[in-house]
Amino acid sequence: MADRAVIGVFEDVDDAASATQSMLDNGISGEDFDILSSSPFPHGSFGEAERHHNLYVFPLIGAACGFITGVLITAGTQISWPLVTGGKPILSIPPMLVIMYEGTMLGAIIFTVLGVLFESRIPSAGPRVYDPRVTAGYIGVIVSGAEEMVRRAAQIMTDSGAEDVKFDEEGKTINLLEDPEDQ
Amino acid sequence: MQERVIMSDQEINNELLRSVFEHPLRFWVGAGVLGIFAAMWLISLSWLIYWGVGVTGLNRPVYWGFLITNFVFWVGISHAGTMISSILRLTQAEWRRPVVRAAEVMTVFSLGTAALFPLIHTGRPWRAVYWVFPYDFMRDVFPNVRSPLIWDPSAIFTYLTGSALFVYTALIPDLAVIRDRSTGLRRTIYGALALGWTGNTRQWKLQGIAGVLISALILPVFVSVHSIVSWDFAVSIVPIWHATVFAPYFVVGAVHSGVSAVLTLMAGMRWFFKWEKFIRPEHFDAVGRLLIVIATVWLYFFFLDFVFAIAAEETRELAVMERRVFEWPYWFLLVEIIILGYLIPVGMWLKRSVRRNIKLMFWSSLLVNVAMWSERYWLIVPGIERKYELKFSWSFYNPQLVELGLVVGSFGIVVFLLLMFSKLFPPIVLWEEKEGQRFAANVKIGQAVVPAIVKEE
Amino acid sequence: MAEHAHAGHVAPEITARQTIEDATRRVVSTGAKFATLDIALGVLGAIGLIALVLNLIIEGTGNREAWGYTAIVAGYLMSSVLSAPILAVLLRLTRSDWRRPLSRIAEIQAAAGIVVYILYLPLFFAIPEAEGRFTVWVEWPWGAPGFFSAVVLGLLVFGGYALLYISAIPDFAIVRDRSHDNLPRFERYSRLARGWYGNLRQWSVHRAGLGVLGGAYLILYIWTVSLFFWDFGLSLVPSWRSSVFPGFAAMSSLQTGLALIIVTMYALQRWGGLQDYLTWDYFWSISKLLLTTSLLWFYLWFSEFMIYWYGRKPDEINVLELVMFDVYGLPMLLTFLLNFALPLFILMWNRVRKTIGGPTLVACLVLVGTFIDRLRIFGAAWGVENPFAHEMEADNIPDFLVPSVLDILIVIGSLAAAAFCVRMALRIVPLPSIWEVSGGIGLRVRRQYLNHPVTVIAKPE
């Protein structure tokens, strides 16, 4: 049986929180639902499961790459063009440190940003269900999984005061980039 | 004390996206006026390039005059962005919210503008680029990586890239807001820029960590950038330049001028976009208090630099110091730096009522930057005029009209770019404001209701 | 430690009554729990004092080399015990909520100020006159540097005691009111509390007084450290005209002060019964400052090194040979590791910062590192034969300053005496600061936010 997804759109945050609470009470785990919001909430506000990530690895890799590049550029340049200037040795460590440092930090920053995008799973064509009202302050609760569970969740959300409950169309995702009036 | 106006997310969207969706007359007037300044800059640049550096006042041994002063000044201004957003993010200061993006964007534009000036002062910028690019494996002639003039571009490139990425990362959620509120081509463009952001738990979590992580990474870069700029001067043995305090002194000076510029910008935004609900007297108060500390640290380093130059009682240092303290125009600049850069503004900021008066804060912040521009000039030029020991090589630097045009025009460019940015993207972070609303709370103690915040974890 | 690292972990709820109990216990009871320690510290301190007097008798003040190690330990104690109160001042200034159980720990270190002053007394006479040397006292008519340094340091030491006393007045009143069963103690604390009843007027004056005194102490401290490290260190070495050096000294002192506070925090939570107050999150907060100061330590040091190394003026290279590479090369390497490299690589990990052991370990390293750094600076300075020379020449680079037996006794004795003073202060002054901790109880509340408990911190102006 194919997975289904449903989104419940709540105007009131408390309604959304009570919906997720009753979902948890009814055996739908924090892994099965996701919250869409227009700004971050303290973790666990909706009883959602912790999302694990490996972001911290990225800056380390980036820093290593940047550092190595810095070493290669500075050492390589001085060796390739061994001209003594200002009485300093050909491989002058202090000046090299400056460029190695900038390289390290540049690598770390670039990789961090890439890591943020990768770990956020963007760019993406959008989730299977979405509602533009989310960015206007509504709370979206997405449940995806087995059809039976999704239907049960939809019922809970309707009962908890969801303003709108929308299912994904089978085999088709709702395209974010379409104009809202077309949807 | 929080004077927050409680608003819904929808209201915040409406208010803060006005700069993007509405086109009032004052926008066009502002763009026109700033465009004139930018045009002045372009004309001056063309003039300089057509005729060569002979039309400037630069001559042996003073090759670093107005243009390099202006470079140092704008690099200084660019320190505001990270100062404000990184330090305040890391310390979870609540009052950061309305200022972070404007400050970060100012970093990007002022740093970009700054980077143009060393290129311009070479007279033939395309040749300067040709020294480095392509990195020459064919002729085996390489740039001297031991020179601070190579460290400098590497630092600026790192800082510029980092700041631009910093701005973009925090911009993604706001781009999604614009996407969801627009149609047609605009929706396509903003949708592509928003990279399919939906605001799910994972994305917000990463966004939060990214703010802290990039802040922590970019802070050391920000310190290094102005230090390296200062080493352009200090690693040489030119009298009064060869001072070990230059690096922290330049950095603190940069922060002083940069945060003052943020103050100017805040007042400007509040007035121009009518964002009284977001940029409130409490924010000016907080920046004012911060500035008292920064200005005092700056004065401490200024004092160290000054006293060490005198106390050594070295003939050449003393001669230059004498010139800087007693001869026109440097004595005037010195007095101006102390009075406009410290005594008047800090004297004003000590009073709470002044810190909460936006007009006074605006003017005091401008005074600081007048002083800080002069300070850079006072630091750079007198020493190089007496670079060599023998008198026949001494000179006096007379800045020319074309240099003035480039300097004044650069202000037009930066502000023009900021205005254009605000046309395309919200200059206040929407989601930070919304989060701030959510984190605001009150605690009742006895009869009093004390404003509180939810501790970010 | 694993449970500490858990994000939602919060300190156990502390009541005002419990705070009073815990803070006054040490003052009220005459228990001999650490009597042996106190006696040992006192004896060592006395030996140190005798050694100092003997040194004065044997060597007089004419032989500068004989006072090198006194200058080292004096500089070290100035950087540690006198800089610690700055944390209390800064955190009060920024109204940080997490200062509350820490501020008294910071302030109480100033109790050792008298030791610093005693150590400097012979140095005021041993320091050569300012005329003809590179000091701040350019063409100063009289009394420089000895007399004015004595005045400035006196003000600072007095300021430290004043800060501790004023901050503790409300707490003395609490002890007074709990001493009706013990008349001598009641009288003693009545005198200390100076008629404090805690009415609104007293609180508002107390607040303003602490603010002004704290600001003054901060400015005075930066000024004194700058002055003393310049005058008693830098200025004795010809050609060492590093203008960043006073800034470096101030920053490194701040780092050392933080380290001292962390080690004291550890001792108090481990053996002093304050484990409910000094939980991992306070170590977490302060370790970020320790990391920041460690980075700034490197930055300011590198600023000096780079300019001299790059400028390549012969006399400046000779200074580098003395204080960084050749003569004091090993101390430089050690201090580089202990004050910068190891703190960076240990504290860069959030998981380590969120423990009690990690920050404490780094703090110990920093305390040792700073001592070695002071050895490098003042050892080099007091070993110079002719501080009036215009330039440092290669032939005049002094040798490593080897300590005599008296020097070693002075160093050990001074450290013990400083610890002894703090131990004695702990018997008089309640710790933690009762009024600050209990004042914060109402301002920090746990609330339910949707499905999740959060901490709400009220920020009254």
Short mmCIF file of C-alpha atoms in Angstrom, two decimals, chain A residues 8-171:
data_model
loop_
_atom_site.label_atom_id
_atom_site.label_comp_id
_atom_site.label_asym_id
_atom_site.label_seq_id
_atom_site.Cartn_x
_atom_site.Cartn_y
_atom_site.Cartn_z
CA GLY A 8 -3.86 19.98 8.75
CA VAL A 9 -3.73 23.75 8.84
CA PHE A 10 -4.36 25.39 12.21
CA GLU A 11 -4.87 29.05 12.83
CA ASP A 12 -4.40 28.59 16.55
CA VAL A 13 -1.11 27.23 17.89
CA ASP A 14 -2.82 25.66 20.88
CA ASP A 15 -5.21 23.73 18.64
CA ALA A 16 -2.24 22.37 16.74
CA ALA A 17 -0.53 21.39 19.97
CA SER A 18 -3.63 19.64 21.26
CA ALA A 19 -4.01 17.84 17.93
CA THR A 20 -0.46 16.52 18.10
CA GLN A 21 -1.00 15.58 21.72
CA SER A 22 -4.06 13.51 20.85
CA MET A 23 -2.18 11.94 17.97
CA LEU A 24 0.53 10.90 20.41
CA ASP A 25 -2.17 9.58 22.73
CA ASN A 26 -3.64 7.62 19.84
CA GLY A 27 -0.47 5.82 18.94
CA ILE A 28 0.84 8.09 16.20
CA SER A 29 4.48 8.63 17.09
CA GLY A 30 6.47 11.84 16.98
CA GLU A 31 8.35 10.37 14.02
CA ASP A 32 5.21 10.18 11.92
CA PHE A 33 4.25 13.80 11.99
CA ASP A 34 6.04 16.99 11.17
CA ILE A 35 5.26 20.60 11.94
CA LEU A 36 5.39 23.44 9.44
CA SER A 37 5.60 26.90 10.92
CA SER A 38 6.61 30.42 9.99
CA SER A 39 9.17 30.72 12.75
CA PRO A 40 11.00 28.31 15.03
CA PHE A 41 9.34 26.91 18.14
CA PRO A 42 11.19 25.63 21.17
CA HIS A 43 12.04 22.01 20.52
CA GLY A 44 9.35 19.62 21.69
CA SER A 45 6.55 22.19 21.71
CA PHE A 46 4.37 19.81 19.71
CA GLY A 47 5.83 16.60 21.06
CA GLU A 48 7.54 16.07 17.72
CA ALA A 49 10.52 13.76 17.54
CA GLU A 50 14.03 15.15 17.62
CA ARG A 51 15.50 15.43 14.12
CA HIS A 52 19.06 14.16 14.02
CA HIS A 53 21.65 15.73 11.84
CA ASN A 54 25.38 15.66 11.17
CA LEU A 55 25.90 19.34 10.55
CA TYR A 56 28.95 19.55 12.79
CA VAL A 57 30.93 17.29 10.50
CA PHE A 58 30.68 19.76 7.63
CA PRO A 59 32.70 22.65 9.05
CA LEU A 60 35.42 20.22 10.10
CA ILE A 61 35.71 18.84 6.60
CA GLY A 62 35.59 22.35 5.17
CA ALA A 63 38.23 23.59 7.57
CA ALA A 64 40.51 20.71 6.67
CA CYS A 65 40.09 21.37 2.94
CA GLY A 66 40.65 25.09 3.41
CA PHE A 67 43.70 24.53 5.55
CA ILE A 68 45.27 22.17 3.07
CA THR A 69 44.56 24.57 0.23
CA GLY A 70 46.13 27.36 2.26
CA VAL A 71 49.25 25.32 2.91
CA LEU A 72 49.56 24.32 -0.72
CA ILE A 73 49.07 27.84 -2.05
CA THR A 74 51.47 29.52 0.35
CA ALA A 75 54.16 26.86 0.42
CA GLY A 76 53.81 26.10 -3.27
CA THR A 77 54.03 29.74 -4.27
CA GLN A 78 57.13 30.40 -2.23
CA ILE A 79 58.86 27.29 -3.46
CA SER A 80 57.91 27.94 -7.09
CA TRP A 81 59.24 31.50 -6.97
CA PRO A 82 61.96 31.40 -4.33
CA LEU A 83 62.72 35.09 -4.10
CA VAL A 84 63.96 36.37 -0.75
CA THR A 85 62.11 39.53 0.24
CA GLY A 86 62.69 41.61 3.35
CA GLY A 87 65.26 39.15 4.67
CA LYS A 88 62.65 36.56 5.48
CA PRO A 89 63.13 32.86 4.93
CA ILE A 90 61.63 31.30 1.81
CA LEU A 91 59.14 29.28 3.83
CA SER A 92 58.04 31.94 6.29
CA ILE A 93 55.58 30.41 8.70
CA PRO A 94 53.99 33.52 10.27
CA PRO A 95 52.84 35.07 6.97
CA MET A 96 51.73 31.64 5.76
CA LEU A 97 49.65 31.31 8.91
CA VAL A 98 47.59 34.31 7.91
CA ILE A 99 46.56 32.87 4.57
CA MET A 100 46.18 29.35 5.95
CA TYR A 101 43.91 30.76 8.62
CA GLU A 102 41.74 32.59 6.11
CA GLY A 103 41.59 29.48 3.96
CA THR A 104 40.57 27.36 6.91
CA MET A 105 37.79 29.71 7.92
CA LEU A 106 36.58 30.14 4.35
CA GLY A 107 36.40 26.39 3.92
CA ALA A 108 34.60 25.98 7.20
CA ILE A 109 32.01 28.64 6.41
CA ILE A 110 31.29 27.44 2.89
CA PHE A 111 30.94 23.85 4.03
CA THR A 112 28.73 24.88 6.92
CA VAL A 113 26.32 26.59 4.57
CA LEU A 114 26.38 23.61 2.24
CA GLY A 115 25.81 21.41 5.27
CA VAL A 116 22.84 23.47 6.38
CA LEU A 117 21.27 23.12 2.95
CA PHE A 118 22.03 19.42 2.74
CA GLU A 119 20.84 18.59 6.22
CA SER A 120 17.72 20.73 5.74
CA ARG A 121 17.06 18.64 2.64
CA ILE A 122 16.89 21.69 0.42
CA PRO A 123 16.80 22.55 -2.40
CA SER A 124 13.77 20.38 -2.90
CA ALA A 125 10.76 20.47 -5.14
CA GLY A 126 8.63 20.80 -2.05
CA PRO A 127 6.88 18.36 0.24
CA ARG A 128 3.98 16.22 -0.86
CA VAL A 129 1.58 18.48 0.92
CA TYR A 130 1.97 22.15 1.70
CA ASP A 131 -0.15 25.18 2.36
CA PRO A 132 0.99 28.75 1.73
CA ARG A 133 -0.91 29.90 4.81
CA VAL A 134 1.96 28.47 6.86
CA THR A 135 4.15 31.43 6.06
CA ALA A 136 1.33 33.69 7.16
CA GLY A 137 1.43 32.30 10.67
CA TYR A 138 -0.68 29.15 10.46
CA ILE A 139 0.65 25.91 11.83
CA GLY A 140 0.78 23.02 9.42
CA VAL A 141 0.77 19.50 10.81
CA ILE A 142 1.87 16.92 8.25
CA VAL A 143 1.30 13.25 8.85
CA SER A 144 2.66 10.72 6.40
CA GLY A 145 2.66 6.97 6.43
CA ALA A 146 0.17 4.18 6.09
CA GLU A 147 -3.19 5.25 4.74
CA GLU A 148 -5.08 4.04 7.80
CA MET A 149 -2.95 6.08 10.15
CA VAL A 150 -3.11 9.13 7.94
CA ARG A 151 -6.90 8.98 7.87
CA ARG A 152 -7.01 8.59 11.63
CA ALA A 153 -4.71 11.60 12.01
CA ALA A 154 -6.89 13.61 9.64
CA GLN A 155 -9.89 12.88 11.81
CA ILE A 156 -8.02 13.93 14.95
CA MET A 157 -6.95 17.15 13.31
CA THR A 158 -10.46 17.95 12.17
CA ASP A 159 -11.74 17.28 15.67
CA SER A 160 -9.04 19.47 17.21
CA GLY A 161 -10.11 22.49 15.20
CA ALA A 162 -7.98 22.36 12.06
CA GLU A 163 -9.16 25.01 9.65
CA ASP A 164 -8.37 22.83 6.71
CA VAL A 165 -7.27 19.24 6.22
CA LYS A 166 -5.86 18.31 2.83
CA PHE A 167 -4.69 14.95 1.52
CA ASP A 168 -2.07 14.50 -1.09
CA GLU A 169 -3.38 13.29 -4.39
CA GLU A 170 -2.33 9.77 -5.00
CA GLY A 171 0.81 9.58 -7.06
#
